[in-house]
Every structure is written in C-alpha cells, then in structure tokens.
mmCIF file of C-alpha atoms in Angstrom:
data_model
loop_
_atom_site.group_PDB
_atom_site.id
_atom_site.type_symbol
_atom_site.label_atom_id
_atom_site.label_comp_id
_atom_site.label_asym_id
_atom_site.label_seq_id
_atom_site.Cartn_x
_atom_site.Cartn_y
_atom_site.Cartn_z
ATOM 1 C CA MET A 1 33.524 -28.745 -39.957
ATOM 2 C CA ALA A 2 32.080 -30.684 -42.723
ATOM 3 C CA ILE A 3 28.846 -29.646 -43.963
ATOM 4 C CA PRO A 4 25.857 -32.125 -42.842
ATOM 5 C CA LYS A 5 25.151 -34.685 -45.423
ATOM 6 C CA LYS A 6 21.587 -33.848 -47.100
ATOM 7 C CA GLN A 7 20.239 -33.125 -50.687
ATOM 8 C CA THR A 8 19.330 -29.689 -50.293
ATOM 9 C CA TYR A 9 21.030 -26.977 -48.025
ATOM 10 C CA THR A 10 19.498 -24.140 -46.186
ATOM 11 C CA GLU A 11 20.378 -20.542 -45.382
ATOM 12 C CA ALA A 12 20.838 -21.817 -42.055
ATOM 13 C CA ASP A 13 23.521 -24.349 -43.154
ATOM 14 C CA TYR A 14 25.204 -21.625 -45.209
ATOM 15 C CA TYR A 15 25.537 -19.590 -41.821
ATOM 16 C CA ALA A 16 26.752 -22.359 -39.810
ATOM 17 C CA LEU A 17 29.958 -22.671 -41.891
ATOM 18 C CA PRO A 18 33.226 -21.082 -40.725
ATOM 19 C CA GLU A 19 33.997 -17.672 -41.717
ATOM 20 C CA ASP A 20 36.863 -19.091 -43.493
ATOM 21 C CA VAL A 21 34.859 -21.063 -45.763
ATOM 22 C CA ARG A 22 34.150 -19.648 -49.029
ATOM 23 C CA VAL A 23 30.998 -21.587 -50.543
ATOM 24 C CA GLU A 24 27.591 -19.810 -52.227
ATOM 25 C CA LEU A 25 24.598 -21.852 -52.060
ATOM 26 C CA ILE A 26 22.243 -21.830 -55.059
ATOM 27 C CA ASN A 27 19.074 -23.424 -55.155
ATOM 28 C CA GLY A 28 19.867 -25.449 -52.259
ATOM 29 C CA GLN A 29 23.109 -26.857 -53.331
ATOM 30 C CA ILE A 30 26.485 -25.618 -52.019
ATOM 31 C CA TYR A 31 29.404 -24.538 -54.561
ATOM 32 C CA TYR A 32 32.689 -24.251 -53.259
ATOM 33 C CA GLN A 33 34.963 -21.426 -54.102
ATOM 34 C CA ALA A 34 38.604 -21.472 -54.518
ATOM 35 C CA ALA A 35 40.907 -19.015 -53.073
ATOM 36 C CA PRO A 36 41.513 -16.253 -55.940
ATOM 37 C CA SER A 37 44.535 -15.602 -57.784
ATOM 38 C CA ARG A 38 46.653 -12.302 -57.288
ATOM 39 C CA ALA A 39 45.454 -10.950 -60.755
ATOM 40 C CA HIS A 40 41.861 -11.749 -59.589
ATOM 41 C CA GLN A 41 42.473 -9.524 -56.108
ATOM 42 C CA LYS A 42 44.364 -6.441 -57.906
ATOM 43 C CA ILE A 43 41.468 -6.232 -60.363
ATOM 44 C CA LEU A 44 39.050 -6.910 -57.738
ATOM 45 C CA MET A 45 40.405 -3.705 -55.306
ATOM 46 C CA SER A 46 41.565 -1.702 -58.615
ATOM 47 C CA VAL A 47 37.780 -1.532 -59.804
ATOM 48 C CA SER A 48 36.221 -1.726 -56.275
ATOM 49 C CA LYS A 49 38.478 1.631 -55.530
ATOM 50 C CA THR A 50 37.669 3.291 -59.082
ATOM 51 C CA ILE A 51 33.641 2.750 -58.362
ATOM 52 C CA ALA A 52 33.824 3.821 -54.387
ATOM 53 C CA ASN A 53 35.773 7.040 -55.577
ATOM 54 C CA TYR A 54 33.203 7.856 -58.109
ATOM 55 C CA ILE A 55 30.334 7.161 -55.518
ATOM 56 C CA ASP A 56 32.054 9.412 -52.603
ATOM 57 C CA THR A 57 33.084 12.383 -55.178
ATOM 58 C CA THR A 58 29.745 12.637 -56.710
ATOM 59 C CA GLY A 59 27.659 12.467 -53.273
ATOM 60 C CA GLY A 60 25.981 9.102 -54.522
ATOM 61 C CA SER A 61 23.296 7.064 -52.263
ATOM 62 C CA CYS A 62 24.816 3.649 -54.012
ATOM 63 C CA GLU A 63 27.598 1.646 -51.873
ATOM 64 C CA VAL A 64 30.149 -0.645 -53.140
ATOM 65 C CA TYR A 65 31.156 -3.946 -51.288
ATOM 66 C CA PRO A 66 33.994 -6.144 -52.246
ATOM 67 C CA ALA A 67 33.790 -10.283 -51.511
ATOM 68 C CA PRO A 68 33.306 -11.682 -49.340
ATOM 69 C CA PHE A 69 29.831 -10.188 -49.009
ATOM 70 C CA ALA A 70 26.541 -12.124 -48.794
ATOM 71 C CA VAL A 71 23.974 -11.633 -51.700
ATOM 72 C CA LYS A 72 20.672 -13.132 -50.930
ATOM 73 C CA LEU A 73 18.975 -12.728 -54.204
ATOM 74 C CA TYR A 74 15.268 -14.283 -53.194
ATOM 75 C CA GLU A 75 12.986 -14.345 -50.066
ATOM 76 C CA ASP A 76 11.717 -17.667 -51.248
ATOM 77 C CA ARG A 77 14.626 -19.689 -52.550
ATOM 78 C CA LYS A 78 17.786 -20.960 -50.988
ATOM 79 C CA THR A 79 20.182 -18.855 -52.809
ATOM 80 C CA ILE A 80 22.978 -16.768 -51.150
ATOM 81 C CA VAL A 81 26.071 -15.843 -53.553
ATOM 82 C CA GLU A 82 29.063 -13.836 -53.053
ATOM 83 C CA PRO A 83 29.904 -11.594 -55.989
ATOM 84 C CA ASP A 84 33.221 -10.166 -56.039
ATOM 85 C CA ILE A 85 31.767 -6.688 -56.520
ATOM 86 C CA SER A 86 28.362 -5.688 -55.318
ATOM 87 C CA VAL A 87 26.918 -1.932 -56.051
ATOM 88 C CA ILE A 88 23.921 -1.531 -54.128
ATOM 89 C CA CYS A 89 21.582 1.618 -54.392
ATOM 90 C CA ASP A 90 18.787 0.580 -52.168
ATOM 91 C CA ARG A 91 19.838 1.189 -48.767
ATOM 92 C CA ASP A 92 16.899 -0.857 -47.552
ATOM 93 C CA LYS A 93 18.382 -3.948 -49.159
ATOM 94 C CA LEU A 94 21.315 -3.880 -46.855
ATOM 95 C CA THR A 95 21.104 -6.140 -43.716
ATOM 96 C CA ASP A 96 23.794 -6.750 -41.263
ATOM 97 C CA LYS A 97 24.512 -10.066 -42.814
ATOM 98 C CA GLY A 98 24.851 -8.396 -46.437
ATOM 99 C CA CYS A 99 22.125 -7.945 -49.010
ATOM 100 C CA THR A 100 18.700 -8.899 -49.363
ATOM 101 C CA GLY A 101 17.609 -8.655 -53.042
ATOM 102 C CA ALA A 102 19.188 -7.940 -56.339
ATOM 103 C CA PRO A 103 22.214 -5.474 -56.256
ATOM 104 C CA ASP A 104 22.375 -3.029 -59.225
ATOM 105 C CA TRP A 105 25.471 -4.198 -60.318
ATOM 106 C CA ILE A 106 27.450 -7.003 -59.822
ATOM 107 C CA ILE A 107 30.993 -7.968 -61.204
ATOM 108 C CA GLU A 108 32.346 -11.437 -61.043
ATOM 109 C CA ILE A 109 36.247 -11.634 -62.052
ATOM 110 C CA VAL A 110 36.368 -15.248 -63.384
ATOM 111 C CA SER A 111 38.541 -18.369 -61.862
ATOM 112 C CA PRO A 112 39.846 -20.797 -64.322
ATOM 113 C CA SER A 113 38.189 -23.828 -61.876
ATOM 114 C CA ASN A 114 34.809 -22.237 -62.022
ATOM 115 C CA SER A 115 34.624 -20.209 -65.289
ATOM 116 C CA SER A 116 30.862 -21.962 -66.276
ATOM 117 C CA HIS A 117 29.558 -20.820 -62.745
ATOM 118 C CA ASP A 118 30.052 -16.973 -63.635
ATOM 119 C CA TYR A 119 29.014 -17.303 -67.561
ATOM 120 C CA ILE A 120 26.209 -19.622 -67.361
ATOM 121 C CA ARG A 121 24.916 -20.355 -63.902
ATOM 122 C CA LYS A 122 25.340 -16.650 -62.537
ATOM 123 C CA LEU A 123 24.299 -14.939 -65.519
ATOM 124 C CA ASN A 124 21.035 -16.723 -65.416
ATOM 125 C CA LEU A 125 20.341 -16.138 -62.034
ATOM 126 C CA TYR A 126 21.314 -12.613 -61.742
ATOM 127 C CA ALA A 127 18.920 -11.740 -65.169
ATOM 128 C CA ASP A 128 15.992 -13.810 -63.217
ATOM 129 C CA ALA A 129 16.894 -12.041 -59.759
ATOM 130 C CA GLY A 130 16.547 -8.511 -61.728
ATOM 131 C CA VAL A 131 20.362 -7.385 -61.475
ATOM 132 C CA ARG A 132 20.454 -4.100 -63.844
ATOM 133 C CA GLU A 133 24.034 -4.595 -64.818
ATOM 134 C CA TYR A 134 26.383 -7.849 -64.579
ATOM 135 C CA TRP A 135 30.265 -8.081 -65.848
ATOM 136 C CA ILE A 136 32.246 -11.031 -66.270
ATOM 137 C CA VAL A 137 35.867 -10.211 -66.258
ATOM 138 C CA ASN A 138 38.176 -12.930 -67.406
ATOM 139 C CA PRO A 139 42.176 -12.126 -66.147
ATOM 140 C CA VAL A 140 43.337 -15.159 -68.036
ATOM 141 C CA GLU A 141 41.376 -14.208 -71.802
ATOM 142 C CA GLN A 142 41.499 -10.342 -70.903
ATOM 143 C CA SER A 143 38.108 -10.030 -71.565
ATOM 144 C CA ILE A 144 35.143 -8.125 -70.450
ATOM 145 C CA PHE A 145 31.643 -9.108 -70.961
ATOM 146 C CA VAL A 146 29.250 -6.661 -69.961
ATOM 147 C CA TYR A 147 25.299 -7.632 -69.445
ATOM 148 C CA HIS A 148 22.516 -4.807 -69.160
ATOM 149 C CA LEU A 149 19.752 -5.590 -68.336
ATOM 150 C CA GLU A 150 16.969 -4.308 -71.005
ATOM 151 C CA THR A 151 13.408 -4.654 -70.379
ATOM 152 C CA ASP A 152 12.905 -8.501 -69.705
ATOM 153 C CA SER A 153 16.557 -9.634 -71.012
ATOM 154 C CA PHE A 154 20.126 -8.965 -70.857
ATOM 155 C CA GLN A 155 21.913 -7.287 -73.778
ATOM 156 C CA VAL A 156 25.562 -7.832 -73.913
ATOM 157 C CA LYS A 157 28.679 -6.131 -75.239
ATOM 158 C CA TYR A 158 32.357 -7.721 -75.379
ATOM 159 C CA TYR A 159 35.179 -5.417 -74.302
ATOM 160 C CA THR A 160 38.923 -6.493 -73.752
ATOM 161 C CA PHE A 161 41.691 -5.156 -71.199
ATOM 162 C CA ARG A 162 42.500 -2.374 -73.752
ATOM 163 C CA ASP A 163 39.174 -0.539 -73.463
ATOM 164 C CA LYS A 164 37.660 2.092 -71.184
ATOM 165 C CA ILE A 165 33.995 0.873 -70.537
ATOM 166 C CA LYS A 166 30.844 2.589 -69.660
ATOM 167 C CA VAL A 167 28.842 1.964 -66.580
ATOM 168 C CA ASN A 168 25.397 1.742 -67.435
ATOM 169 C CA ILE A 169 23.920 2.447 -64.155
ATOM 170 C CA TYR A 170 25.442 5.835 -64.165
ATOM 171 C CA ASP A 171 25.739 8.814 -66.492
ATOM 172 C CA ASP A 172 29.407 9.166 -66.180
ATOM 173 C CA LEU A 173 31.600 6.383 -64.832
ATOM 174 C CA TRP A 174 33.867 4.940 -66.931
ATOM 175 C CA ILE A 175 36.273 1.846 -65.811
ATOM 176 C CA ASP A 176 39.506 2.074 -67.765
ATOM 177 C CA PHE A 177 40.987 -1.589 -67.655
ATOM 178 C CA GLN A 178 44.152 -0.242 -69.282
ATOM 179 C CA GLU A 179 45.176 1.418 -65.794
ATOM 180 C CA ILE A 180 45.042 -1.662 -64.135
ATOM 181 C CA THR A 181 48.660 -3.423 -64.532
ATOM 182 C CA LEU A 182 48.748 -6.951 -63.701
#
C-alpha cells in the first residue's frame, strides 16, 4: 500500500500502514527504515535481555521494549518513532499502541544507511522530548555514545565494545559489550 501523496503525514497515516512496513513519523515526515543486520539484531537481543533480567531480579517498575515499538514523543506534534530499545519507568505512558511521552532510556543501533538519523535528528528530538538517557550503538565502528540528560542538555561520553558501561538511570546496572560476540 502506497503512502498517500501529501506534504505532511499524521498519526492516522502512520497507523494505516501495513504492519510489515517499518517507518518513523518525525514532524509530519515519513522516514523508511531498512531491515536490520544480524549484528544489529544480536546487539538488540543481548542488551534487551540484560536490561530485562536486571529489572526482573531487582523488582524494578520499569519495562523494556525492543523494536518494533511505537513511541509517540509529543501530544501536539506528528512524531512517532520506533527506537531499537525503549525503557519506560512511568507505566502511565504505556498504551495499547505503545508509549505516549518520552521513555526514560532509549538505545538506537546504527544502520549504515541512516546514521545521521540517529546521530543528529533523533539526538535533538530525544533531548527536546526529555529522554533521560540515550545510547547510540554503532556495530561497524564498535562504538557507543552515551548521552545523559543533565538539567537542560545532554552530557556525552564515548565508549567502545571493549568497555563495560554504567547505565545512568540505575545505580547498579552495567552493560558489558565485551560479552556480545558478533
């Protein structure tokens, strides 16, 4: 099914697409997403599992959702993204369609075809929406940028796949990228 030809798309247009079409709606514009690589999926599963196990063993109230999972960042804008991993601690933000409002932590795993999407467009979008922590994981470069929202701006740290990284929204959760064999 083709997307109707018009300049600005809406939430209704987004939800009218077939389930097997991966897109994001950002400020009324549709952005298609390529199928993820095997390395992308391996990282997604491993990190999601680590987060979910941590939440389960500590009795935490947050929930982790791997993609595809719709996140409507704002009530008044035409923006619905599908982060690779979303961690939501306020259950009032969860709906049958996904999440309404900013997740506490978002992880995006970069695809070579859309790296500027994650590094620029989504970084600014997530900072503006109030996401507390944003990780950009690059399987090709084997790098991780960790952005932590402090007051009104993100503070950034750079890591590699040889590092064990402290999660800022938790006191005692670390993600060890050396444990992920690609």
